[in-house]
Coordinates of C-alpha atoms and ligand atoms in Angstrom, one line a residue:
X43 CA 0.0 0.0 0.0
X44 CA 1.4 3.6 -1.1
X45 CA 0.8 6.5 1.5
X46 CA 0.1 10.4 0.1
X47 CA 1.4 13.0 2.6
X48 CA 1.5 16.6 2.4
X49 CA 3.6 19.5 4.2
X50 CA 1.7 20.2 7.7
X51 CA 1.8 23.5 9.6
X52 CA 3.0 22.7 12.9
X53 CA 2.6 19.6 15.2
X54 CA 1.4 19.3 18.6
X55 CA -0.2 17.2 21.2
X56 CA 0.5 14.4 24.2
X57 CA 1.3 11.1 22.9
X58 CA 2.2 7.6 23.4
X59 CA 4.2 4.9 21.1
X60 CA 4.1 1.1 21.0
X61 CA 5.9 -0.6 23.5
X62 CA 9.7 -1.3 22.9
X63 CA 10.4 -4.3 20.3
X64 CA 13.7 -5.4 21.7
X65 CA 12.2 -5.8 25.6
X66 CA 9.0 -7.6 24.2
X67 CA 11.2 -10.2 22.0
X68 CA 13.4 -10.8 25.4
X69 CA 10.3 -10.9 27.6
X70 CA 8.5 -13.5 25.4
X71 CA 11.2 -15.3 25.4
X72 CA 12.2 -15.6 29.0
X73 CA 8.9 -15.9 30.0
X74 CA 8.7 -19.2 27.6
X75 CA 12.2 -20.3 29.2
X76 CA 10.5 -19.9 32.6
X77 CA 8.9 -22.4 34.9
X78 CA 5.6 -21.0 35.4
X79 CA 3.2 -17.9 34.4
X80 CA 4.6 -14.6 33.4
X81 CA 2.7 -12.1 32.3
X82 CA 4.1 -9.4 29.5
X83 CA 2.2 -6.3 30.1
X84 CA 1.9 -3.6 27.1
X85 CA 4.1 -5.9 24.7
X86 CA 4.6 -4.4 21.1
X87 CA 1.9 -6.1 18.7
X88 CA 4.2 -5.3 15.7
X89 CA 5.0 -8.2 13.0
X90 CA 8.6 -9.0 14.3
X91 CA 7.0 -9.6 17.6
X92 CA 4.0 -11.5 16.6
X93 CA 7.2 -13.8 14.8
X94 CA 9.0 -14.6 18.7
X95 CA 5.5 -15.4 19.8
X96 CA 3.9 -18.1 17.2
X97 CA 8.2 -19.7 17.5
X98 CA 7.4 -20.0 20.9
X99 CA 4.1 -21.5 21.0
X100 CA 5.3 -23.5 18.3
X101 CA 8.0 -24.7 20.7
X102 CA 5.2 -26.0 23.9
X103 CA 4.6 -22.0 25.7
X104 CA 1.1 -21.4 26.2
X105 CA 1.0 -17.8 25.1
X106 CA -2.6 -15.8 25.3
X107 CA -3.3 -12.2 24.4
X108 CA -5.7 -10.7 27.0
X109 CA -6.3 -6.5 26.8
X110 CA -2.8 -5.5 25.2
X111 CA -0.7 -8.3 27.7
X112 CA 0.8 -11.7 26.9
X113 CA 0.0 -14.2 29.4
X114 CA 2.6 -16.9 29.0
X115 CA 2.8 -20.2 30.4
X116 CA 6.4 -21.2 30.0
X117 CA 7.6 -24.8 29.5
X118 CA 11.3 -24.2 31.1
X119 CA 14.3 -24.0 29.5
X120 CA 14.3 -27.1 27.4
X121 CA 11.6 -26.4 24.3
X122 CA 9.8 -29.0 22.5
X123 CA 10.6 -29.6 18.9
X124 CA 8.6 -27.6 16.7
X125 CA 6.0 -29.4 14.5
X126 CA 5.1 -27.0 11.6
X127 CA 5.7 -28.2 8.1
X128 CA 8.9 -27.8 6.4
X129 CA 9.8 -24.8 8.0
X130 CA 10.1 -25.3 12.2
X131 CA 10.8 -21.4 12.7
X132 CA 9.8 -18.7 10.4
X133 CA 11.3 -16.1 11.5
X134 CA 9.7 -13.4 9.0
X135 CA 11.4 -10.1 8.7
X136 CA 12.8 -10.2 12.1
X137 CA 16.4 -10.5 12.3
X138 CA 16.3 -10.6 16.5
X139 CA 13.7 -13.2 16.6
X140 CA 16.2 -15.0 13.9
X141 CA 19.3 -14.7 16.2
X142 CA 18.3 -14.7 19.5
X143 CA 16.2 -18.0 18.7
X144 CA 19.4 -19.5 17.4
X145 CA 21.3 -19.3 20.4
X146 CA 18.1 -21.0 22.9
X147 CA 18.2 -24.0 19.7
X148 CA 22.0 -24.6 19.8
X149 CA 20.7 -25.6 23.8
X150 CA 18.3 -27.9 22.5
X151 CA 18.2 -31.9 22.1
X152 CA 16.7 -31.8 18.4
X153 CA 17.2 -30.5 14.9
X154 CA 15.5 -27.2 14.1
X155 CA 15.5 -25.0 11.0
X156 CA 15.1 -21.2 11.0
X157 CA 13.7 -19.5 8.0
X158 CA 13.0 -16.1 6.8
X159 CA 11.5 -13.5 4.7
X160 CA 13.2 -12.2 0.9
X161 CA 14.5 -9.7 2.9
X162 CA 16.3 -11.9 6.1
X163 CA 17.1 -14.4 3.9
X164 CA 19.9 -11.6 2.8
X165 CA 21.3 -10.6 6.3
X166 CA 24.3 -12.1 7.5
X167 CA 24.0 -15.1 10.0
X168 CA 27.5 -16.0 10.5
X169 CA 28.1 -13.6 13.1
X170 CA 26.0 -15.8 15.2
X171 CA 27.1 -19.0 13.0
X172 CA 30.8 -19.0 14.5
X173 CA 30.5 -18.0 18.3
X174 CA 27.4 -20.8 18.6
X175 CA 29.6 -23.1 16.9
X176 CA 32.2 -22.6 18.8
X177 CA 30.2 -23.8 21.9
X178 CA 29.0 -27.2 19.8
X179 CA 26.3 -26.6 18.2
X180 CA 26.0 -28.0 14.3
X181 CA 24.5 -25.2 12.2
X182 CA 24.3 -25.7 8.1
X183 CA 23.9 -22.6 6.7
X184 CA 24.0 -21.3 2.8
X185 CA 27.3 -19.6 2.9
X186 CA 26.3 -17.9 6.2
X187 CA 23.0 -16.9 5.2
X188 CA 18.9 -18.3 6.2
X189 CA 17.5 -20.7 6.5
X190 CA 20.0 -22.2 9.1
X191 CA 19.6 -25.8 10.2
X192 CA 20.4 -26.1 13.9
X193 CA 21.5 -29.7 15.6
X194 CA 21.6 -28.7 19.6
X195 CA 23.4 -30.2 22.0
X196 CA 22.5 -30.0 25.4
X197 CA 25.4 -29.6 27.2
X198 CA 27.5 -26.7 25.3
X199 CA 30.9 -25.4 25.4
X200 CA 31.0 -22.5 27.6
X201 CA 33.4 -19.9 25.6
X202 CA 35.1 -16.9 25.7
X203 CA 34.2 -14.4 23.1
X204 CA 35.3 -11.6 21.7
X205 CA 33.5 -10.1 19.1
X206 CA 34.6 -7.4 16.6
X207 CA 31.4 -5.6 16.3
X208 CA 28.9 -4.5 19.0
X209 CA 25.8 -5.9 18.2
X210 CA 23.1 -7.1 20.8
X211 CA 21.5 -9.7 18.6
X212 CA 24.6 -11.7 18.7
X213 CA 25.5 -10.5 22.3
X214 CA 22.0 -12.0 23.3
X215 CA 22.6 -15.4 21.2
X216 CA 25.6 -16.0 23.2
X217 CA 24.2 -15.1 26.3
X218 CA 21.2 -17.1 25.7
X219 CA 23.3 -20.4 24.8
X220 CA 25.5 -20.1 27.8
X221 CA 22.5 -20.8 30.1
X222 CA 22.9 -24.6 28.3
X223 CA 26.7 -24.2 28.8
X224 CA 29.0 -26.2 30.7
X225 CA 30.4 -23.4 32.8
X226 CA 31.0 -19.5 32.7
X227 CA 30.6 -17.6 29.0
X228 CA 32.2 -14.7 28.9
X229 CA 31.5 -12.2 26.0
X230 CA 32.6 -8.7 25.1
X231 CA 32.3 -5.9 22.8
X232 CA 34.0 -2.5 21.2
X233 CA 31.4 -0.7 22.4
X234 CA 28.3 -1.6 24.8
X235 CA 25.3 -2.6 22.5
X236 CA 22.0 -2.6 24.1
X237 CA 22.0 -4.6 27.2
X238 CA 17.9 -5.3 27.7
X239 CA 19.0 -9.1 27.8
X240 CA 21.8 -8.9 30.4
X241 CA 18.8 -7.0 32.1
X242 CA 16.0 -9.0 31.5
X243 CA 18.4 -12.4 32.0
X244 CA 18.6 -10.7 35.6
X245 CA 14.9 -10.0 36.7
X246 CA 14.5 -13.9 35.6
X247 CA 17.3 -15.1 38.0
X248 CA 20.1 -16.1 35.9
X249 CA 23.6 -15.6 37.2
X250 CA 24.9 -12.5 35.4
X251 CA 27.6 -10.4 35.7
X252 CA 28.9 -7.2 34.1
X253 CA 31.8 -5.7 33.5
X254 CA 31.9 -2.3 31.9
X255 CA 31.5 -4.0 27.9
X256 CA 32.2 -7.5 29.1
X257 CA 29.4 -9.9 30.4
X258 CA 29.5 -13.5 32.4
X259 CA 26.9 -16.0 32.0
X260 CA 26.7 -19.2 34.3
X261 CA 24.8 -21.8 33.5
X262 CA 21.3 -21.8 34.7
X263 CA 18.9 -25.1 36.0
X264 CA 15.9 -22.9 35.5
X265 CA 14.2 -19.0 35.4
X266 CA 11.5 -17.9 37.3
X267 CA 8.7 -16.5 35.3
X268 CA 7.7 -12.6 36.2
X269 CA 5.4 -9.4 35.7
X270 CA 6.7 -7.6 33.2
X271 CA 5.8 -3.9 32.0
X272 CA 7.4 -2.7 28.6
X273 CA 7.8 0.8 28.1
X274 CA 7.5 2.4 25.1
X275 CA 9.9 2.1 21.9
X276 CA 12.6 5.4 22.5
X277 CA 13.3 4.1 18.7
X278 CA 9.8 5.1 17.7
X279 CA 9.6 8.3 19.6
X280 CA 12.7 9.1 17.7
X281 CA 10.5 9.9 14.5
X282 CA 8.0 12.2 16.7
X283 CA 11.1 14.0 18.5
X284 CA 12.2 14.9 14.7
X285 CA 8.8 15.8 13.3
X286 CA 8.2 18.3 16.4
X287 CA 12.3 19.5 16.0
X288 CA 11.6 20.7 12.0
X289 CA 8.7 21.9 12.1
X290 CA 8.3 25.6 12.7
X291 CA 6.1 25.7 15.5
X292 CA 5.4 23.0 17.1
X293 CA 5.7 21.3 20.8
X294 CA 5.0 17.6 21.5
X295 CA 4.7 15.7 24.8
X296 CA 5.7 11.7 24.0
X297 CA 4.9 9.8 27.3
X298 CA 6.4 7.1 28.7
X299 CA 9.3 5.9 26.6
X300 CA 12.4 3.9 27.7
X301 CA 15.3 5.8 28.2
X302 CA 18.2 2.9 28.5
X303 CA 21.7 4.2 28.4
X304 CA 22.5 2.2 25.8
X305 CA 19.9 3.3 23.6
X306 CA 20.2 7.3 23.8
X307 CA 22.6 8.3 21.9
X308 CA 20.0 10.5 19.8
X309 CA 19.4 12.1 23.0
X310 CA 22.5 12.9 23.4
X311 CA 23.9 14.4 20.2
X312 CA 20.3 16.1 20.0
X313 CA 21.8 17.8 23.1
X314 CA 25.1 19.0 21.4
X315 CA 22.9 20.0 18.6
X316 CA 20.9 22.6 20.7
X317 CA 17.7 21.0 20.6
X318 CA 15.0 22.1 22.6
X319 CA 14.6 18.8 24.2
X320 CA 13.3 18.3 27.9
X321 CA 13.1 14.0 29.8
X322 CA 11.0 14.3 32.8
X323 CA 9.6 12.5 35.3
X324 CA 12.1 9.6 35.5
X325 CA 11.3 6.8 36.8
X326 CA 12.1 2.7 36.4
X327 CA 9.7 0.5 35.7
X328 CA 10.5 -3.6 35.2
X329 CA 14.7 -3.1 35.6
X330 CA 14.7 0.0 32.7
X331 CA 14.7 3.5 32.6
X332 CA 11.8 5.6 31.7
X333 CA 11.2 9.3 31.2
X334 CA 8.5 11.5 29.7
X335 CA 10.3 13.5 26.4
X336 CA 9.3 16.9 25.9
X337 CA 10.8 18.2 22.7
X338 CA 9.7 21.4 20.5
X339 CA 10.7 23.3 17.1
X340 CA 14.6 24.2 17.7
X341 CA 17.4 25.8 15.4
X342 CA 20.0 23.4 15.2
X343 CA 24.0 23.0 14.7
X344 CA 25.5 20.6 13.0
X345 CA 27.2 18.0 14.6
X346 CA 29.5 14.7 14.0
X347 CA 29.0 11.1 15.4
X348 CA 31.4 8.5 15.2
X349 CA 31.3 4.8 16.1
X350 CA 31.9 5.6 19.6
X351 CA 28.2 6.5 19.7
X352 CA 26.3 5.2 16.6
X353 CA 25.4 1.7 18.8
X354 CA 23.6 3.8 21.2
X355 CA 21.4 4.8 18.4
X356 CA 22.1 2.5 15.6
X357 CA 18.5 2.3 14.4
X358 CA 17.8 6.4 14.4
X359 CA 20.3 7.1 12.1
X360 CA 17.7 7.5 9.3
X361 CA 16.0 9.7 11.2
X362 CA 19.1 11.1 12.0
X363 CA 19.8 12.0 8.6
X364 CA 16.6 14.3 8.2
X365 CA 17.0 16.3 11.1
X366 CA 20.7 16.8 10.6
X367 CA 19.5 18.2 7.0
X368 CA 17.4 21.0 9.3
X369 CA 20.7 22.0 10.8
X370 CA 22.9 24.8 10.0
X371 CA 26.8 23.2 8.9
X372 CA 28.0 20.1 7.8
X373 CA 27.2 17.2 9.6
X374 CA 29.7 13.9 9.2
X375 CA 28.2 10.3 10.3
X376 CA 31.1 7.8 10.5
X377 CA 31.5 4.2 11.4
X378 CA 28.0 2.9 10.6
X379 CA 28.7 0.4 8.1
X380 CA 26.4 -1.7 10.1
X381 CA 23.6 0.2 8.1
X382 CA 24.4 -1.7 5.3
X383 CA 23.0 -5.2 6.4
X384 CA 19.9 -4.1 8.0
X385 CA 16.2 -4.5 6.5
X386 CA 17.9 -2.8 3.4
X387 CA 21.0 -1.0 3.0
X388 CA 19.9 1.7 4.9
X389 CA 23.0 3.7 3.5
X390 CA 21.6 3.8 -0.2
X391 CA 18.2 3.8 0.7
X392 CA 18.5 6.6 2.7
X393 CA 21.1 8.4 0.3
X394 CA 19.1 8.0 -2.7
X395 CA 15.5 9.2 -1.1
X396 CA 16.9 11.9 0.1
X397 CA 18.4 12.9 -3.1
X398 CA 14.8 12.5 -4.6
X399 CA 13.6 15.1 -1.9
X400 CA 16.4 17.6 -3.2
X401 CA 18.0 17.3 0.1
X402 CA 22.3 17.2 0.4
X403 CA 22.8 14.0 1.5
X404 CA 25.8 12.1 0.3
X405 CA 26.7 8.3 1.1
X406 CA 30.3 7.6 2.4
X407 CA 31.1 3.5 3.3
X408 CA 30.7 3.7 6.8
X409 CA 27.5 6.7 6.9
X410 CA 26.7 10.2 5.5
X411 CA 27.9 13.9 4.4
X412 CA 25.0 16.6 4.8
X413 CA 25.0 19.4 4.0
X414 CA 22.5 21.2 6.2
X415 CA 20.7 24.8 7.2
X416 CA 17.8 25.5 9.3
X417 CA 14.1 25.6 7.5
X418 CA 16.0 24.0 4.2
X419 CA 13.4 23.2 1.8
X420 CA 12.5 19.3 0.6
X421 CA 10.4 18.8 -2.8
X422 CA 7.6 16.2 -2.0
X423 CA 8.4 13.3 -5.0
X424 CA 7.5 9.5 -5.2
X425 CA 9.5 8.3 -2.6
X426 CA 10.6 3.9 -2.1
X427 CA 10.3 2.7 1.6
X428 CA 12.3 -0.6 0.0
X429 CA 9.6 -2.2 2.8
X430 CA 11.9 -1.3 5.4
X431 CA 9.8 0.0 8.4
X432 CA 12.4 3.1 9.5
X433 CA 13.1 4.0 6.1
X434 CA 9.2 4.5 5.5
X435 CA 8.4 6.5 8.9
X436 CA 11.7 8.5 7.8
X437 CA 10.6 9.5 4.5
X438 CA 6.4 10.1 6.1
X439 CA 8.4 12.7 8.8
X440 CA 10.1 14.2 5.6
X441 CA 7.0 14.9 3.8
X442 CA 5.8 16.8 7.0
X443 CA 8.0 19.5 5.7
X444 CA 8.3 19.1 1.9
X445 CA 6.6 20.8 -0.6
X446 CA 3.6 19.6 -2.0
X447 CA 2.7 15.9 -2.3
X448 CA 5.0 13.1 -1.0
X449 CA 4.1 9.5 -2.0
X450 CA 5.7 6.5 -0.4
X451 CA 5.5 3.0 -1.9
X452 CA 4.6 0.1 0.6
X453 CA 3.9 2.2 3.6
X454 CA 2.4 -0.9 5.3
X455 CA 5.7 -2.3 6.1
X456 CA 5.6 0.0 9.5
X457 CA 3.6 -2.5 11.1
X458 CA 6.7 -4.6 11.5
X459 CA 7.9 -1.7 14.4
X460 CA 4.6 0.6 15.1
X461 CA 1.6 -0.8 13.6
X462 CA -0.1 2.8 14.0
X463 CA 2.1 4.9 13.1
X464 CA 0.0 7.1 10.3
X465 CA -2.9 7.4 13.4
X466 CA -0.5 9.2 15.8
X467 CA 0.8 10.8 13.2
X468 CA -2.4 11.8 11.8
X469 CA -3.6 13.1 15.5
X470 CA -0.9 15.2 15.9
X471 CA -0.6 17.2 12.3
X472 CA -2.2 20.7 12.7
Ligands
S3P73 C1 18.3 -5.3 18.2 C2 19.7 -5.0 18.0 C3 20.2 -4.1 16.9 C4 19.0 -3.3 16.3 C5 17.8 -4.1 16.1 C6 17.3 -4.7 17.4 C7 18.0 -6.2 19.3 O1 20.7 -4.9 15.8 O2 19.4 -2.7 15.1 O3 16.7 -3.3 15.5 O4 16.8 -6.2 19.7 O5 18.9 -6.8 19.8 P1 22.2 -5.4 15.8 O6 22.4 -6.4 16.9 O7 22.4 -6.1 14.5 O8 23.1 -4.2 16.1

């Protein structure tokens, strides 16, 4: 489905977003580890989640949706072999439910294979291949890509690992397999990647220890199952903090978001930017941080990030982009190759949209040259979302401020983050 947009004349209002994707995947999948009911209140009923929960269920959880919560009755930590056709996990678009599955089936005593969409089925697996491997498990693979068959073991190899890249869907994998190890995993990273697992792994009463980008996991006989409140995705405020930051006027209230260390990096160069950009009311709710955000219309400076911070905001870069284009200088965006293996290569994608909207955005290998001022004018055009859900909600925000009409092909991919995206958005357009 295509979506029409046109410029707006300010934006205002209280709102909420859908509740964070990465703590729903964990909390489904701790609470299916568990022995006992949990119960997963305000979970994200986006497409990437809805993947984690039908795996499970496949898998022997009893998982029920009551009044926006999951009520899940978990089967403990060793699953029952899926029984669905030729496929035992489809995994869909979502690359977390692909890899952090992987790491509970190289635990397991049967055979599993993991499948995916066009799109998965072109993201690298082998950064989860090789450290999984390396604790026993068997995984066939085509050259490193889906669908992956799995052959578990039982008993695995607790490892040491040291990966080259910070990424928490491999960090989780590895965490999540040593619970089945023989002894202490140790894993570390360049640079902390999100850590809602080492978190979550907590609150569920594995043995877990940090230390500073290094984490410890010891094996675990079983979890206890919990009540678990997500707060809401700081990943999909991110497009509300930018519509109410470029468009003259406007002041938005966005309630209730997580506000993880790990994950607010955007914050934080917003800051050095010289946004207008208030959190309030802090508070922590289930083991994570939460604030209110109250952000308004703001003349920016230009800025440059680096891969000291782009893992703290890895998945706002698009985003990024646009408001950096409403700021006055040159803003550099190094060290996020990563870009380029996500839904799409987020890199050309964003590059070559952009470059549609008349904005000056240029594609280096590892990020983005823009060439910004404040109240810069875009050209509304026929614009590709490439199905990839931030690169559509990038290019809708976009057309809040572009001239004339903007039309973006396959809108409907949102739903695999925030399902309602074009109603908030709609509620909020003056
Ligand atoms: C995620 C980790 C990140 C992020 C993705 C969700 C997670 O991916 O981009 O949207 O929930 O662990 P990487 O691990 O590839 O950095």
């Amino acid at each position: 489905m295509d979506i029409k947009l046109k410029k707006v004349n300010s934006i205002s209002g209280i709102i909420e977003v859908p509740a964070d994707k990465s703590i729903t995947h964990r909390a489904v999948i701790l609470s299916s580890l568990a022995e006992g009911e949990s119960i997963v209140r305000n979970y994200l009923p986006s497409d990437d989640c809805n993947r984690t929960i039908e795996a499970f269920r496949q898998m022997g959880a009893e998982i029920k949706i009551d009044n926006g919560n999951l009520y899940i009755k978990g089967i403990g930590l060793k699953l029952k072999k899926p029984q669905y056709g030729q496929y035992n996990i489809y995994a869909g678009n979502s690359a977390t439910t692909a890899r952090l599955i992987s790491g509970i089936l190289a635990g397991q005593n049967f055979e599993s294979i993991v499948t995916g969409d066009e799109s998965l089925s072109k993201r690298p697996m082998g950064r989860i291949i090789e450290p999984l491997f390396r604790m026993g498990a068997k995984i066939i693979s085509k050259r490193g890509f889906l669908p992956l068959t799995i052959d578990g073991k039982s008993l695995l190899n607790a490892v040491k690992y040291d990966c080259n890249k910070s990424t928490a869907q491999v960090k989780s994998a590895v965490l999540f397999a040593g619970l089945y190890a023989d002894g202490a995993t140790t894993y570390s990273e360049p640079v902390k990647s999100r850590d809602h697992s080492e978190r979550m792994l907590k609150t569920f009463g594995a043995d877990i220890k940090v230390n500073g980008n290094s984490v410890t996991i010891y094996p675990a006989r079983k979890l206890n199952p919990q009540d678990i409140t997500v707060p809401g995705d700081i990943s999909s405020a991110a497009f509300f903090i930018a519509a109410a930051l470029i468009v003259p006027g406007s002041s938005l209230t966005i309630k209730n978001v997580g506000i993880n260390p790990t994950r607010d990096g955007l914050i934080e160069v917003l800051k050095r930017m010289e946004a207008n950009i208030s959190l309030v009311s802090h508070r922590e709710i289930s083991n994570e941080p939460v604030c209110d955000i109250e952000v308004k219309y703001s003349k920016l400076k230009a800025v440059n990030i680096d891969a000291s911070i782009v893992p703290k905001m890895v998945d706002e870069i698009p985003i990024f982009v646009l408001i950096a284009t409403q700021a006055d200088g040159i803003t550099r965006i190094s060290g996020a190759g990563e870009l380029k293996v996500k839904e799409t290569d987020r890199i050309a994608a964003v590059a070559s949209q952009f470059k549609k909207l008349g904005a000056q955005v240029e594609a280096i290998d590892d990020g983005f040259i823009i060439k910004g001022n404040v109240g810069a004018s875009l050209n509304g055009n026929l614009l590709d979302s490439f199905e990839d859900h931030r690169i559509a909600m990038t290019l809708s925000i976009a057309s809040l401020i572009a001239c004339g009409e903007t039309i973006i092909k396959d809108s409907s991919c949102v739903s695999i983050s925030f399902p309602n995206f074009y109603e908030v958005l709609e509620n909020i357009c003056k």
